[in-house]
Amino acid sequence: MNKRVLLIIGGGIAAYKSLFLIRELARRGVQSRVIITKGGTEFVTPLSAGALSGDKVFTDLFDLTDEAEMGHIELSRAADLVVVAPATADLLAKAAHGIANDLATTTLMATDKRVLFAPAMNVRMWEAASTQRNVQQLLDDGAYFIGPDAGDMACGEFGPGRMAEPPVIADHILGLLQGDTSLDGLRAPKPLKGRHMLITAGPTREPIDPVRYLSNHSSGKQGYAIAAALSGLGAKVTLVSGPVNLQPPEGVDCVRIETAREMLAACEAALPADCFISVAAVADWRPKACGDKKIKKDKDGIPPLNLTENPDILRTLSKAENRPQLVIGFAAETNDVINHAKAKRAKKKCDWIVANDVSGDVMGGDHNEMILVTPDGETTWPRQSKTGAARQLALKIAQALL
Ligand code: CTP
């Protein structure tokens, strides 16, 4: 492959991993031309980056010899892709706001190529509202992100903030360079054309009597957003929805149901599908009996709520004879999120679990922070709008089904 990336190495402890990234890219036949920020040179030297890339390393915008040989505009255009690794909070902030005061940021602003950020920073810095706003801005501007991963960090804390591992970044870069359209967002042609996606969304309602029911707070927003994103990528989408206050996205086939048993029947009727995404907050139990007359307070007294278990739709479809190729569950948790999600993935026999912490404003809100649990491990995606999260998941699905 005759491709070249422009690798911007920012000032963070993860900078040493970027030296491995240069090597991983070379193994995949991709050349790297490197810019190291001033902060970056505190962690790795231009000499080591140059030895690995076999090319001149650029460090300072105002080096007149460099500008004469290759100006910053030219530098940003001569690459097929710009990669920022590690992308520090400072670099993300500058890129999001168009601040261009050194070679790296000037190049980022001048480039007409796609940009991939591999963030790395302390977990609190990653979670800071300002960083998350900047990430959202860059996503909206069309940038790509990989990581950060969750794990032990150099600063002694634990959580999302570690830069993704070099081989994983290198594979992602290869996908982008090979024109993997599923990575190319909604600007891509339709990578899911001809595929059928089945999604459940919203709550179910389990009747106690003709006027009362058991239910939950699910708004359906995340499931509807995923349906819209998948449809945007060209898929035929069947959305089996509990009662919600939302219009089905355009082009999506929406089947409205009330109870868990109706939801299961509608899903089974919609098979075969290439992918099943179980976003619905299905009521785990239903009243054993529901009479056809309203329970009267005076006459009947306080009725006992005798409950029985509802069918588990996710588990049923995971084990079905005509099981979709990719089955994805959601795990809404309030504590120990990753461990519960892993246990759920095993129990429900699905391929991926999208975990989210619902102790905050996720249920009913417009934002979500998702952790994708797959057989390969966990990836935390930045807190973002439910639409943004849906788009990211839709792209990941498209990639998996390619
Ligand atoms: N799910 C389902 N049918 C059910 C219950 C859950 O299809 N009867 C699906 C949900 O759509 C979600 C996943 O299973 O994709 C996990 O749902 P969740 O409510 O988090 O898990 P439960 O199995 O209900 O476990 P618990 O409530 O104890 O956490």
Short mmCIF file of N, CA and C and ligand atoms in Angstrom, two decimals, residues 278 280 282 284 311-314 329-332 344 348, ligand 1:
data_model
loop_
_atom_site.label_atom_id
_atom_site.label_comp_id
_atom_site.label_asym_id
_atom_site.label_seq_id
_atom_site.Cartn_x
_atom_site.Cartn_y
_atom_site.Cartn_z
N SER A 278 -31.10 -5.03 20.67
CA SER A 278 -32.15 -5.07 21.69
C SER A 278 -32.00 -3.87 22.62
N ALA A 280 -34.67 -2.07 23.79
CA ALA A 280 -35.88 -1.86 24.61
C ALA A 280 -35.63 -2.16 26.07
N VAL A 282 -37.33 -3.87 28.38
CA VAL A 282 -38.45 -4.81 28.48
C VAL A 282 -38.77 -5.04 29.96
N ASP A 284 -39.35 -6.89 33.11
CA ASP A 284 -38.93 -8.26 33.44
C ASP A 284 -40.09 -9.14 33.87
N PRO A 311 -40.90 -13.25 28.85
CA PRO A 311 -39.85 -13.89 28.03
C PRO A 311 -38.68 -12.93 27.87
N ASP A 312 -37.49 -13.48 27.81
CA ASP A 312 -36.31 -12.65 27.54
C ASP A 312 -36.11 -12.64 26.02
N ILE A 313 -36.39 -11.50 25.42
CA ILE A 313 -36.40 -11.42 23.95
C ILE A 313 -34.98 -11.56 23.41
N LEU A 314 -34.05 -10.88 24.07
CA LEU A 314 -32.66 -10.93 23.61
C LEU A 314 -32.13 -12.36 23.64
N GLY A 329 -26.96 -6.59 22.70
CA GLY A 329 -27.83 -6.25 23.82
C GLY A 329 -27.40 -4.94 24.44
N PHE A 330 -28.27 -4.36 25.22
CA PHE A 330 -27.94 -3.17 25.98
C PHE A 330 -27.98 -3.54 27.47
N ALA A 331 -27.15 -2.90 28.24
CA ALA A 331 -27.19 -3.14 29.68
C ALA A 331 -27.27 -1.80 30.39
N ALA A 332 -28.41 -1.57 30.98
CA ALA A 332 -28.57 -0.34 31.75
C ALA A 332 -28.21 -0.67 33.19
N LYS A 344 -23.80 -10.17 31.59
CA LYS A 344 -25.02 -10.18 30.76
C LYS A 344 -24.73 -10.72 29.37
N LYS A 348 -26.81 -13.88 28.15
CA LYS A 348 -27.80 -13.72 27.08
C LYS A 348 -27.29 -14.23 25.72
N1 CTP B 1 -34.06 -7.82 27.53
C1 CTP B 1 -34.97 -8.53 26.74
N2 CTP B 1 -36.04 -9.13 27.32
C2 CTP B 1 -36.25 -9.05 28.65
C3 CTP B 1 -35.35 -8.32 29.46
C4 CTP B 1 -34.27 -7.71 28.86
O1 CTP B 1 -34.78 -8.61 25.53
N3 CTP B 1 -37.29 -9.64 29.18
C5 CTP B 1 -32.88 -7.22 26.89
C6 CTP B 1 -32.84 -5.71 26.88
O2 CTP B 1 -33.41 -5.20 25.69
C7 CTP B 1 -31.34 -5.45 26.91
C8 CTP B 1 -30.79 -6.62 27.71
O3 CTP B 1 -31.79 -7.63 27.63
O4 CTP B 1 -30.77 -5.52 25.63
C9 CTP B 1 -30.48 -6.34 29.13
O5 CTP B 1 -31.58 -5.77 29.76
P1 CTP B 1 -31.54 -5.38 31.30
O6 CTP B 1 -32.86 -4.90 31.73
O7 CTP B 1 -30.34 -4.51 31.55
O8 CTP B 1 -31.17 -6.79 31.94
P2 CTP B 1 -32.03 -7.84 32.69
O9 CTP B 1 -31.83 -9.16 32.04
O10 CTP B 1 -33.43 -7.39 32.81
O11 CTP B 1 -31.29 -7.89 34.08
P3 CTP B 1 -31.41 -6.87 35.34
O12 CTP B 1 -32.67 -6.08 35.15
O13 CTP B 1 -31.44 -7.80 36.50
O14 CTP B 1 -30.15 -6.04 35.29
#
